[in-house]
Coordinates of N, CA and C and ligand atoms in Angstrom, one line a residue:
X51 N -14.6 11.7 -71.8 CA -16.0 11.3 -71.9 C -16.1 10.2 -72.9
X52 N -16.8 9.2 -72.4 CA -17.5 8.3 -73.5 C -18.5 8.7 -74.6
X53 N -17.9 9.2 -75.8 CA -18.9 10.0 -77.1 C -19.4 8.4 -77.3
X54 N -20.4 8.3 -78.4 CA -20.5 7.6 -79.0 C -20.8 7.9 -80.4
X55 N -19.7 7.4 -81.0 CA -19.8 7.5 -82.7 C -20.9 6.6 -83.5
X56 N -21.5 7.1 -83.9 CA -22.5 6.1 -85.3 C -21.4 5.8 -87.0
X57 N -20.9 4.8 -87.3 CA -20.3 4.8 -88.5 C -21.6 4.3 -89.5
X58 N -21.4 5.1 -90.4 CA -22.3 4.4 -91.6 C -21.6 4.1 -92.8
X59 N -21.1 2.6 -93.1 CA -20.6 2.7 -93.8 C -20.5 0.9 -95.2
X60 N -21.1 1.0 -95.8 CA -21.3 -0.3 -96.0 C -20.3 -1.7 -96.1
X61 N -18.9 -0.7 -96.5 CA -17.5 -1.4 -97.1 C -17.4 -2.2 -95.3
X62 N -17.5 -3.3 -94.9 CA -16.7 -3.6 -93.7 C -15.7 -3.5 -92.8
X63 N -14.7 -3.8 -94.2 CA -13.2 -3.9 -93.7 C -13.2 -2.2 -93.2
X64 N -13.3 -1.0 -94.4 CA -13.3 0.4 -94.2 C -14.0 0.6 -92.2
X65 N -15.2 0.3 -92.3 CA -16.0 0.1 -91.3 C -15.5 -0.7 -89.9
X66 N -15.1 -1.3 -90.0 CA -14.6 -2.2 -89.0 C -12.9 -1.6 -88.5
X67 N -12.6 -1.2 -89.3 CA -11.2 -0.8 -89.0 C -11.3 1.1 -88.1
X68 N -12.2 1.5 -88.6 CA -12.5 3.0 -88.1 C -13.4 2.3 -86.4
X69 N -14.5 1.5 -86.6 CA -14.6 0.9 -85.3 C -13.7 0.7 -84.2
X70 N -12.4 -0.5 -84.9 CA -11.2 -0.6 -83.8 C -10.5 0.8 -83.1
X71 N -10.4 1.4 -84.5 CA -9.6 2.5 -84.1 C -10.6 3.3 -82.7
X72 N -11.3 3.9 -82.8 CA -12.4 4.3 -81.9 C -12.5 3.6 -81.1
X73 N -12.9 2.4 -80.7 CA -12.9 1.5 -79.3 C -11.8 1.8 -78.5
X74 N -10.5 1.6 -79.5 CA -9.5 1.5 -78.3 C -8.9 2.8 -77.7
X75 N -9.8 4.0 -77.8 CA -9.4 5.0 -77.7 C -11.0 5.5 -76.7
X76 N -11.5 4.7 -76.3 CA -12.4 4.4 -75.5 C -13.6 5.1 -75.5
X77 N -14.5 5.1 -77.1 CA -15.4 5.8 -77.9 C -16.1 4.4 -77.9
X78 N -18.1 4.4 -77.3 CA -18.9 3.7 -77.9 C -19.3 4.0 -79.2
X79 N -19.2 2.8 -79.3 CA -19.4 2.4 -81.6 C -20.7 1.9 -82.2
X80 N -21.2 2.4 -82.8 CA -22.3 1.8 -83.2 C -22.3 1.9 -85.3
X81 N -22.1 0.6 -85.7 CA -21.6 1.0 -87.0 C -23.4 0.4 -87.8
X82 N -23.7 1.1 -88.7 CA -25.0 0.9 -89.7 C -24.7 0.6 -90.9
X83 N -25.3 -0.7 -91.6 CA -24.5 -0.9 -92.8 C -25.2 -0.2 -94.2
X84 N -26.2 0.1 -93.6 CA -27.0 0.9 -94.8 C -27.5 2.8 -94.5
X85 N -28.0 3.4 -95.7 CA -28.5 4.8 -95.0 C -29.4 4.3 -94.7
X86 N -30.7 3.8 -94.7 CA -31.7 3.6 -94.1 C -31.6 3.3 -92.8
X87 N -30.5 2.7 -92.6 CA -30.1 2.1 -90.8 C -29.4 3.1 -90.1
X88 N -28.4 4.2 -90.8 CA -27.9 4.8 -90.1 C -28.7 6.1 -89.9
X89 N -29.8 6.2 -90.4 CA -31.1 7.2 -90.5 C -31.9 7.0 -89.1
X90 N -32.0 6.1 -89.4 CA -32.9 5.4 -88.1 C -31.9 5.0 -86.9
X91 N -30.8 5.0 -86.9 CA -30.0 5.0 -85.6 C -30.2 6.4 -84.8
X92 N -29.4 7.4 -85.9 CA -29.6 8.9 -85.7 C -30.2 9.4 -85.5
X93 N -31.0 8.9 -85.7 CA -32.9 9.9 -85.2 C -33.2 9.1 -83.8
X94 N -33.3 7.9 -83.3 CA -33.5 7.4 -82.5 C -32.7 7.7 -81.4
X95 N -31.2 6.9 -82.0 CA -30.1 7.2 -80.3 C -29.3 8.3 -80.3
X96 N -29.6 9.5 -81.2 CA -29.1 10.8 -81.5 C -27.2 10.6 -80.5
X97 N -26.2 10.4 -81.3 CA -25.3 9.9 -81.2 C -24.7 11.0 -81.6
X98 N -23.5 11.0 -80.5 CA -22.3 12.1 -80.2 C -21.8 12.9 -81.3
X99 N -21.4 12.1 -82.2 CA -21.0 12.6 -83.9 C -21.6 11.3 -84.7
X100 N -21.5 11.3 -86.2 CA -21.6 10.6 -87.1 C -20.6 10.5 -88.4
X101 N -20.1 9.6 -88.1 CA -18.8 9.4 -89.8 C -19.8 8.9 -91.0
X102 N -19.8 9.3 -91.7 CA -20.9 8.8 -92.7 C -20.1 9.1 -94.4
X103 N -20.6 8.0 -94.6 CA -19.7 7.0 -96.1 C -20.8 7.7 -96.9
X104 N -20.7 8.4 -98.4 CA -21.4 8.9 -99.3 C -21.8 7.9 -100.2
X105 N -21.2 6.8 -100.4 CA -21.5 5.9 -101.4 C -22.3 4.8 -100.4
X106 N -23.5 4.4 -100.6 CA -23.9 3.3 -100.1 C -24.9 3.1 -100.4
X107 N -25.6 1.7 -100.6 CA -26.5 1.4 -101.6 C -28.0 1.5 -101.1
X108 N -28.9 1.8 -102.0 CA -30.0 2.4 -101.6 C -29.8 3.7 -101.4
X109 N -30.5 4.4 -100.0 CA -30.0 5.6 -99.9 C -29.1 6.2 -99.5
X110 N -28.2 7.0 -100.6 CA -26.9 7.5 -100.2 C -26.9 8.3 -99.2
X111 N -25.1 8.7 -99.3 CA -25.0 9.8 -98.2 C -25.7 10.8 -98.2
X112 N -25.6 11.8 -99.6 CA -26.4 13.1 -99.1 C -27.6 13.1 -98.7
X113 N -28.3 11.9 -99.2 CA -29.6 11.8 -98.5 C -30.0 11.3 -96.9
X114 N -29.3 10.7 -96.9 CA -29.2 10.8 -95.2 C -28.3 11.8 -94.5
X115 N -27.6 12.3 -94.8 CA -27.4 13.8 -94.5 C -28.6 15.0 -94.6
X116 N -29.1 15.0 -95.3 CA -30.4 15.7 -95.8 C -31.7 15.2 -94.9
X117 N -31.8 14.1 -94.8 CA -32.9 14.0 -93.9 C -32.4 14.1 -92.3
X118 N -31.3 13.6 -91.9 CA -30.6 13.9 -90.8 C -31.1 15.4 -90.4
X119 N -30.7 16.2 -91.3 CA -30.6 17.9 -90.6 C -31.9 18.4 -91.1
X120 N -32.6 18.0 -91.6 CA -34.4 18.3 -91.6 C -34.4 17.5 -90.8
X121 N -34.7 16.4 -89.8 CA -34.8 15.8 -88.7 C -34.6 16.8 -87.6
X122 N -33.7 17.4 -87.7 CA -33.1 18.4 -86.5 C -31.7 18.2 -85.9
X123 N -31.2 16.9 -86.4 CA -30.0 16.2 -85.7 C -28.9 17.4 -85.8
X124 N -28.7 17.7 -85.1 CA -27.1 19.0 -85.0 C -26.0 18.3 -84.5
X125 N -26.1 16.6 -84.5 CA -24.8 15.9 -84.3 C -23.7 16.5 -85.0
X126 N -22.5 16.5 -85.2 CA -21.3 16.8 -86.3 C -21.1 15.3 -86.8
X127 N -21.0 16.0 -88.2 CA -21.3 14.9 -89.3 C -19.9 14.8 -89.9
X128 N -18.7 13.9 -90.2 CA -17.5 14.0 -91.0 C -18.1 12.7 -92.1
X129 N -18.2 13.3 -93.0 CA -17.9 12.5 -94.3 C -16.6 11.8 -95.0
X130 N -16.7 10.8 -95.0 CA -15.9 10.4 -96.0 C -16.5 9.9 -97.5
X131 N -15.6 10.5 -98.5 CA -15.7 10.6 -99.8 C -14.7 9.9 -101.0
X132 N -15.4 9.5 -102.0 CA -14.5 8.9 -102.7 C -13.4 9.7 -103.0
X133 N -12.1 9.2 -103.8 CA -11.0 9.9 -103.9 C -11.2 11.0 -104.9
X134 N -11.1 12.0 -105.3 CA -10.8 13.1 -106.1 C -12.1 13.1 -106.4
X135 N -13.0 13.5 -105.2 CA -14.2 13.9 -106.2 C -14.8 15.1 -105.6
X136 N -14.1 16.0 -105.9 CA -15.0 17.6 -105.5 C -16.1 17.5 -105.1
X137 N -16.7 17.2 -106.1 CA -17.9 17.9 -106.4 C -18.8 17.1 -104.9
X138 N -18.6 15.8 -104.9 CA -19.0 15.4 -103.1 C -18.8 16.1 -101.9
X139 N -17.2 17.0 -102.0 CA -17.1 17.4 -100.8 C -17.6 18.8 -100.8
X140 N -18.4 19.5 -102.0 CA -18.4 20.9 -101.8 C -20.2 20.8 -101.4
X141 N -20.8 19.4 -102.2 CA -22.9 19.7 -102.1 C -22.4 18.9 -100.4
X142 N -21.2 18.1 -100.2 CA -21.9 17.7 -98.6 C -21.4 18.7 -97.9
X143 N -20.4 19.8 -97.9 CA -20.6 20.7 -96.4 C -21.9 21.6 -97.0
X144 N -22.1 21.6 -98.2 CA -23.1 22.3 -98.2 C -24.7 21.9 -97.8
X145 N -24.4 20.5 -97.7 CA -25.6 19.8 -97.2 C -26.1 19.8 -95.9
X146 N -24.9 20.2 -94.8 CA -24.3 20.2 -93.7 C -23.3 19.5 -92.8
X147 N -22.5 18.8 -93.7 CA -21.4 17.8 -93.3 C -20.5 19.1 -92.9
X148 N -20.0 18.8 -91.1 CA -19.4 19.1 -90.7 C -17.9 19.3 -91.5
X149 N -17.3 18.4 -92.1 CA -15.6 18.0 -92.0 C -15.9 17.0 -93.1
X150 N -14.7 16.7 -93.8 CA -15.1 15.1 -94.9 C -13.5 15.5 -94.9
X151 N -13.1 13.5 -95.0 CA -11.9 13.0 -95.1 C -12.1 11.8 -96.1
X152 N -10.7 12.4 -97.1 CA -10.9 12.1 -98.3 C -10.1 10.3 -98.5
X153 N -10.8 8.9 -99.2 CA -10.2 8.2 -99.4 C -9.6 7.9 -100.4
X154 N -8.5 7.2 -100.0 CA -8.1 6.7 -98.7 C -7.1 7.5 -97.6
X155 N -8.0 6.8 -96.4 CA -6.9 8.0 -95.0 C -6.7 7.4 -94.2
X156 N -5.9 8.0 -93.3 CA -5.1 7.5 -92.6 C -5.8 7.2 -91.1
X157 N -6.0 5.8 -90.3 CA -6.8 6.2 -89.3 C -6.4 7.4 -88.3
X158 N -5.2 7.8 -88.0 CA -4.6 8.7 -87.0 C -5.4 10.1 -87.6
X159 N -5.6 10.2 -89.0 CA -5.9 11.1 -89.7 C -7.5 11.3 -89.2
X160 N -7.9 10.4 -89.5 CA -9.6 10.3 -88.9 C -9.5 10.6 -87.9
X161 N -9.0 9.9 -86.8 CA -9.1 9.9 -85.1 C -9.2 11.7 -84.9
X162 N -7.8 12.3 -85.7 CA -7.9 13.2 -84.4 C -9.0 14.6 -85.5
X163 N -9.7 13.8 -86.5 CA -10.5 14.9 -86.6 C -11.9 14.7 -86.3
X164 N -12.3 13.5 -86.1 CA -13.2 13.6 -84.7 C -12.9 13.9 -83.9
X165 N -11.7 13.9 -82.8 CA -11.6 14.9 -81.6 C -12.2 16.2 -82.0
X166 N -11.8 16.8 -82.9 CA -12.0 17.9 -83.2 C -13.4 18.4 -83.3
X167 N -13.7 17.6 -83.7 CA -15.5 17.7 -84.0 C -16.1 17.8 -83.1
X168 N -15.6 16.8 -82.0 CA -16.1 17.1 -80.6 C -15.7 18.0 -80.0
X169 N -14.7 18.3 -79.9 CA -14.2 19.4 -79.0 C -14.7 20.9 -79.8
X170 N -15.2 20.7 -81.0 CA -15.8 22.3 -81.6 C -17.2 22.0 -81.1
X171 N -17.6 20.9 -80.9 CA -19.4 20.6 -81.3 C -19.4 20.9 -79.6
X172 N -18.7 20.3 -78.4 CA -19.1 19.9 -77.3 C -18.4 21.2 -76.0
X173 N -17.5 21.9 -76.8 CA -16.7 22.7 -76.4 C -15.5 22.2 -75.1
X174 N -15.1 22.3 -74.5 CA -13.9 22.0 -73.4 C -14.5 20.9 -72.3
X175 N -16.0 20.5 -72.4 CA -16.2 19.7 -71.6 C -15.4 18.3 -72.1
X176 N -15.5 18.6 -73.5 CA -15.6 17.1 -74.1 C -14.1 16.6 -73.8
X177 N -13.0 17.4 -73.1 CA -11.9 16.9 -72.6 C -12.1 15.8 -71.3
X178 N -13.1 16.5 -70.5 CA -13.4 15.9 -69.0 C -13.6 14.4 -68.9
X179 N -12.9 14.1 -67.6 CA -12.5 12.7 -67.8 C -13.6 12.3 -67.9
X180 N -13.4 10.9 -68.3 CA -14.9 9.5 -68.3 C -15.3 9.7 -66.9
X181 N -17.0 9.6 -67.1 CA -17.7 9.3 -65.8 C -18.1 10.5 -65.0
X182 N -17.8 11.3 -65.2 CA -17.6 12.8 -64.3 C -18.5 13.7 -65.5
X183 N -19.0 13.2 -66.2 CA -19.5 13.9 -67.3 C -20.6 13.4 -67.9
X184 N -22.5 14.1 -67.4 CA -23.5 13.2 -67.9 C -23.7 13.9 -69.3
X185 N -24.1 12.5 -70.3 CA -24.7 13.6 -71.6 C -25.9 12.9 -72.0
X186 N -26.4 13.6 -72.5 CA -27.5 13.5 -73.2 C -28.4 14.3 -74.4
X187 N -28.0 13.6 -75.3 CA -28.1 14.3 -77.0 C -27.0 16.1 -76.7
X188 N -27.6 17.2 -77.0 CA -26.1 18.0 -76.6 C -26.1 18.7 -75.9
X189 N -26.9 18.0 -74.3 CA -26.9 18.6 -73.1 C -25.4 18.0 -72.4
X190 N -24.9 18.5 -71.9 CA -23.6 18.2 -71.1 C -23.5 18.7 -69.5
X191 N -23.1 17.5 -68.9 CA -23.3 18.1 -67.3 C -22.1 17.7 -66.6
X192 N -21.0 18.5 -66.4 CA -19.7 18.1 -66.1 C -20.2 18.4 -64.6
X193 N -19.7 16.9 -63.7 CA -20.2 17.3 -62.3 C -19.6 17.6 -61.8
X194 N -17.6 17.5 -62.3 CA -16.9 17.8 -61.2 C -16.7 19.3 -61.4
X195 N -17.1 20.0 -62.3 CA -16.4 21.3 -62.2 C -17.9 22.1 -62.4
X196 N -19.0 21.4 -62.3 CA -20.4 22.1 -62.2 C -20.7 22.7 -63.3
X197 N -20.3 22.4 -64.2 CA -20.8 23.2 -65.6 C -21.8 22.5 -66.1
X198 N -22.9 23.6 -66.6 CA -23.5 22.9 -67.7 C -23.7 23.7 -69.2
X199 N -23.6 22.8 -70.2 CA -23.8 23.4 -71.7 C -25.3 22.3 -72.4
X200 N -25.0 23.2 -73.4 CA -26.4 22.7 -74.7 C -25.7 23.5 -75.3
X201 N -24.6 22.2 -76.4 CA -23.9 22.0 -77.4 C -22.8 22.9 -76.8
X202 N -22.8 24.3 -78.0 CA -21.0 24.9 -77.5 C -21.5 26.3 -76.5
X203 N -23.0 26.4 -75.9 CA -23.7 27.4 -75.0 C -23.8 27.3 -73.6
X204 N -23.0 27.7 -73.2 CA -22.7 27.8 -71.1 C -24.1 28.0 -70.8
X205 N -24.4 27.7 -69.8 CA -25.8 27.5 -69.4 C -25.6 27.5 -67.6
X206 N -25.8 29.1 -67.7 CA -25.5 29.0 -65.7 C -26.7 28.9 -65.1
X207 N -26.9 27.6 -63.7 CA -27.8 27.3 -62.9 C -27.7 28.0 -62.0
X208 N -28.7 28.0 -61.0 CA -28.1 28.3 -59.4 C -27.9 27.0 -58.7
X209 N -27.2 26.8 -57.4 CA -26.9 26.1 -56.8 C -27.9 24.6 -56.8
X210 N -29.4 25.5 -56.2 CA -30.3 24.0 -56.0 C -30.8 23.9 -57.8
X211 N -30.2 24.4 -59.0 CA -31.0 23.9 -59.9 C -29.8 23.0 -60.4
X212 N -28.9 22.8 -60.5 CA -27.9 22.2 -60.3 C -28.1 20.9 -60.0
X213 N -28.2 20.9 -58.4 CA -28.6 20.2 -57.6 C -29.8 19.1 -58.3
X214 N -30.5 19.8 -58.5 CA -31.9 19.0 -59.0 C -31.2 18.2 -60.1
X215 N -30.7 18.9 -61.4 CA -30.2 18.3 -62.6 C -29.7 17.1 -62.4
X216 N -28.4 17.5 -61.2 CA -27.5 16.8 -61.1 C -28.1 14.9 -60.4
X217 N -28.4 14.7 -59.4 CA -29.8 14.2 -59.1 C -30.3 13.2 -60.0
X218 N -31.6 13.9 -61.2 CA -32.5 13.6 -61.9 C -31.7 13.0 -62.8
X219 N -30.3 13.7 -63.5 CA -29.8 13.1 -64.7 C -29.1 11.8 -64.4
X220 N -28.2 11.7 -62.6 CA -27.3 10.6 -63.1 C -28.3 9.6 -62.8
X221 N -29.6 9.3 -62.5 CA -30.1 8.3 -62.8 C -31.6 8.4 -63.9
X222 N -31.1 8.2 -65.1 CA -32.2 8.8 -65.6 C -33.1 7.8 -65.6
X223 N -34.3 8.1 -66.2 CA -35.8 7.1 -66.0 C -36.3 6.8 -64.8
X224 N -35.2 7.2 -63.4 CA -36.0 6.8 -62.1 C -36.8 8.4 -61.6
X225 N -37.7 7.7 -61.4 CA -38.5 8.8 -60.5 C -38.3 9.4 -59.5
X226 N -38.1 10.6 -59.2 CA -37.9 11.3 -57.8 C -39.8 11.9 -57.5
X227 N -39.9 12.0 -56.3 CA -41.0 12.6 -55.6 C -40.1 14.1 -55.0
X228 N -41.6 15.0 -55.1 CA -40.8 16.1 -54.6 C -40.2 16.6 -53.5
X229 N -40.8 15.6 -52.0 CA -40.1 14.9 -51.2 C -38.7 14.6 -51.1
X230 N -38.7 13.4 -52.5 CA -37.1 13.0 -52.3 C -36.3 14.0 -52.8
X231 N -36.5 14.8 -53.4 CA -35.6 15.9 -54.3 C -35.5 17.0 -53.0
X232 N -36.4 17.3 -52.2 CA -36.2 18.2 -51.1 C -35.4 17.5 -49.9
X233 N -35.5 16.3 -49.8 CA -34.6 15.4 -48.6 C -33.1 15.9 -49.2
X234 N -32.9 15.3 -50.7 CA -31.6 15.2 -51.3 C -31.0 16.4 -51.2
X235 N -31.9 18.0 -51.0 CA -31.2 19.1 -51.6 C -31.3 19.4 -50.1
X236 N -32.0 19.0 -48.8 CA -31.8 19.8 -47.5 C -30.2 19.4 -47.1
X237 N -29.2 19.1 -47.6 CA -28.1 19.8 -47.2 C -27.3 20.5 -47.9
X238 N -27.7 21.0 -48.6 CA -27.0 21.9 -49.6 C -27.8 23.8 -49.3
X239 N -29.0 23.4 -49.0 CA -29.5 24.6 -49.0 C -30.3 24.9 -48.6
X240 N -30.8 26.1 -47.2 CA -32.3 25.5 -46.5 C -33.3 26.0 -47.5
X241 N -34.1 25.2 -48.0 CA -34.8 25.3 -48.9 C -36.7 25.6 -48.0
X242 N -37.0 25.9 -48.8 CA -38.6 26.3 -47.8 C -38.8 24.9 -48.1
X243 N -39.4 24.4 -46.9 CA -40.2 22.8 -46.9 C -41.3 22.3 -47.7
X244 N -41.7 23.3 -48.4 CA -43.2 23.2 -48.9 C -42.6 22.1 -50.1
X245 N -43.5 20.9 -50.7 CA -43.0 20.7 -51.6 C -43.1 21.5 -53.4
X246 N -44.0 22.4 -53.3 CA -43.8 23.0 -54.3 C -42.8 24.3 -54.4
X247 N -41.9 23.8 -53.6 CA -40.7 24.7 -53.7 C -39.6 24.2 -55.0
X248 N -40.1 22.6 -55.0 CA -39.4 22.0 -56.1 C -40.1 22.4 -57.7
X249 N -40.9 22.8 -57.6 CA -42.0 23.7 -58.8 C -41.3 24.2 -59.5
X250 N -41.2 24.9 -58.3 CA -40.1 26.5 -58.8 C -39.1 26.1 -59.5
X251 N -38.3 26.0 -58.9 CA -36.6 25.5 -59.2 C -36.5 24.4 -60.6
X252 N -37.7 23.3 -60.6 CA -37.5 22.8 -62.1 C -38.2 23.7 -62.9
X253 N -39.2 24.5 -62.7 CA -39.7 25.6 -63.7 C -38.2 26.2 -64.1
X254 N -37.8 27.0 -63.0 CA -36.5 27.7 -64.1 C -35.5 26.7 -64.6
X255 N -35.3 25.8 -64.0 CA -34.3 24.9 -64.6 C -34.6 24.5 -66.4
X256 N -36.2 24.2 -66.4 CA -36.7 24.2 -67.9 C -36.1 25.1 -68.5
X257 N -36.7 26.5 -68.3 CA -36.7 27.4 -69.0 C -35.2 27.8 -69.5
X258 N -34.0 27.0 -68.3 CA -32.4 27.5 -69.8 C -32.1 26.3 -70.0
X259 N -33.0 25.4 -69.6 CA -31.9 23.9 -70.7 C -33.0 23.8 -71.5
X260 N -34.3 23.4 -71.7 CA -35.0 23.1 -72.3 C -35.5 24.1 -73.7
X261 N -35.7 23.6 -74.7 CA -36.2 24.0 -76.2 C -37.4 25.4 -75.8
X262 N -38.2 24.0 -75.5 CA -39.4 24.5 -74.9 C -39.8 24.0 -73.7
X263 N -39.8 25.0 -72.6 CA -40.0 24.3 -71.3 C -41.5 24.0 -71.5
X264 N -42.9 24.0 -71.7 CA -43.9 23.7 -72.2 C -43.6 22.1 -72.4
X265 N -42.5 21.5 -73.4 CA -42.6 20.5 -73.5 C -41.2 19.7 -73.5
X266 N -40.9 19.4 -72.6 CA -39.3 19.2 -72.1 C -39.0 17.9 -72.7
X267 N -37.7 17.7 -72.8 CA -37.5 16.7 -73.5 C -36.3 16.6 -72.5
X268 N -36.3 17.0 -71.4 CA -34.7 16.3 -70.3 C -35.5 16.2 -69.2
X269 N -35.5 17.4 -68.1 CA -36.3 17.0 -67.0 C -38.1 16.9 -67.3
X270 N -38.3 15.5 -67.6 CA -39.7 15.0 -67.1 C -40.6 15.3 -66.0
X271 N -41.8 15.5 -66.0 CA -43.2 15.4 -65.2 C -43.5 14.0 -65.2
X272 N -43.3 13.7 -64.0 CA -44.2 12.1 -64.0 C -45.4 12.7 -63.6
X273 N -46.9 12.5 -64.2 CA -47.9 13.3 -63.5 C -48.1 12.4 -62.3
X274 N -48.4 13.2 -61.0 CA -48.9 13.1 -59.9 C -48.0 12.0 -58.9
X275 N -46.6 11.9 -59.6 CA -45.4 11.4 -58.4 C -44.6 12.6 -58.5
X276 N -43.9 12.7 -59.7 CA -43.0 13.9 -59.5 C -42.1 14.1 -60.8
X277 N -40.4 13.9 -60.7 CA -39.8 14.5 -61.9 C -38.5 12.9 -62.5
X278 N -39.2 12.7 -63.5 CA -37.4 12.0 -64.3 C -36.8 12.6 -64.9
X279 N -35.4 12.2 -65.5 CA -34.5 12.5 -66.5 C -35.0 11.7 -67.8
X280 N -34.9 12.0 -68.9 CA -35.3 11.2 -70.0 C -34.2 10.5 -70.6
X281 N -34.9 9.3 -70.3 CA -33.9 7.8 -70.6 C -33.1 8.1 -71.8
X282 N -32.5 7.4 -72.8 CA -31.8 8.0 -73.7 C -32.5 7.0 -74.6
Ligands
LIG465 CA1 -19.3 2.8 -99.2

């Protein structure tokens, strides 16, 4: 899968070298040179994991750690911290930093404990090859093997809610009518023709992926055409 990592980190060379390593291992990168920027990335493009540097000028790490998870962000956070300094690594997991790797490290050292992060944060999807795998903040929709999760929690559909998901997500922000969504799903299932048969089926589909189906934040109401995926 293509995660995408947010680095926050102000040192460049540090920053730029954790970027390479990650690109070529085929991870989108998005690096912030300040906490203020990497606050405002994370809340905005809510991003796969986050590496985040504790020293950085203005507002530090634990405070963007701290507003991060009062935000809601349940990204996995790995810290890096200055060399021998406890007392950083015990207030940030206590802050909620996932993992912290101590400098200086080794990039193989970093690499494979972001895998890890992902593979605890995303569970066994996060192996599934590129492309075959839609995500969106820590909804996960593996299409070749039909699974879906929210974060490390299985989430079983039935066939046409699937269907619909599968659909609405790989193109997100276009509109379906409930027409097209009944055209798309009459060969999978004879479905009653009525169009509020699609009611139904996104009603329960809300109710196990969504927070609050009330107010969804994946499958969209376009009022009075029909249903999107929410853009990212
Ligand atoms: Ca720094």
């Amino acid at each position: 899968m293509s995660a995408t990592v947010l680095i926050v980190e102000d040192e460049h060379a540090v920053a730029r070298g954790i970027q390479y390593a990650l690109q070529q291992e085929g991870y989108t990168v998005a690096v912030a040179r300040s906490g203020e920027e990497g606050l405002e990335f994370a809340t905005s493009q809510a991003p796969d994991v986050i590496v985040l540097d504790l020293r950085l000028p203005g507002m530090d790490g634990f405070d963007v750690l701290r507003r991060l998870r009062a935000a809601g962000s349940k990204a996995p956070v790995l810290v890096l911290t200055a060399r021998d300094d406890e007392f950083d690594k015990v207030v940030g997991l206590e802050l909620g930093a996932d993992d912290y790797v101590t400098k200086p490290f080794s990039l193989r050292e970093l690499m494979s404990r972001i895998k890890a992060l992902i593979r605890r944060a995303y569970g066994d999807l996060a192996d599934a090859a590129g492309g075959r795998v839609i995500r969106h903040r820590d909804l996960v929709i593996d299409l070749e093997r039909r699974r879906v999760q929210r974060g490390n929690r299985r989430i079983s559909l039935t066939a046409t809610e699937f269907e619909i998901l599968r659909h609405l997500a790989s193109r997100p922000g276009r509109v379906f009518t409930r027409r097209e969504l009944l055209e798309l799903l009459r060969d999978y299932e004879a479905l009653d023709q009525d169009e509020k048969t699609i009611n139904v089926h996104v009603s329960h589909l809300r109710d196990k992926i969504e927070d609050d189906p009330s107010a969804p934040q994946f499958v969209l109401t376009v009022r009075g055409v029909g249903y999107a995926f929410a853009e990212r």
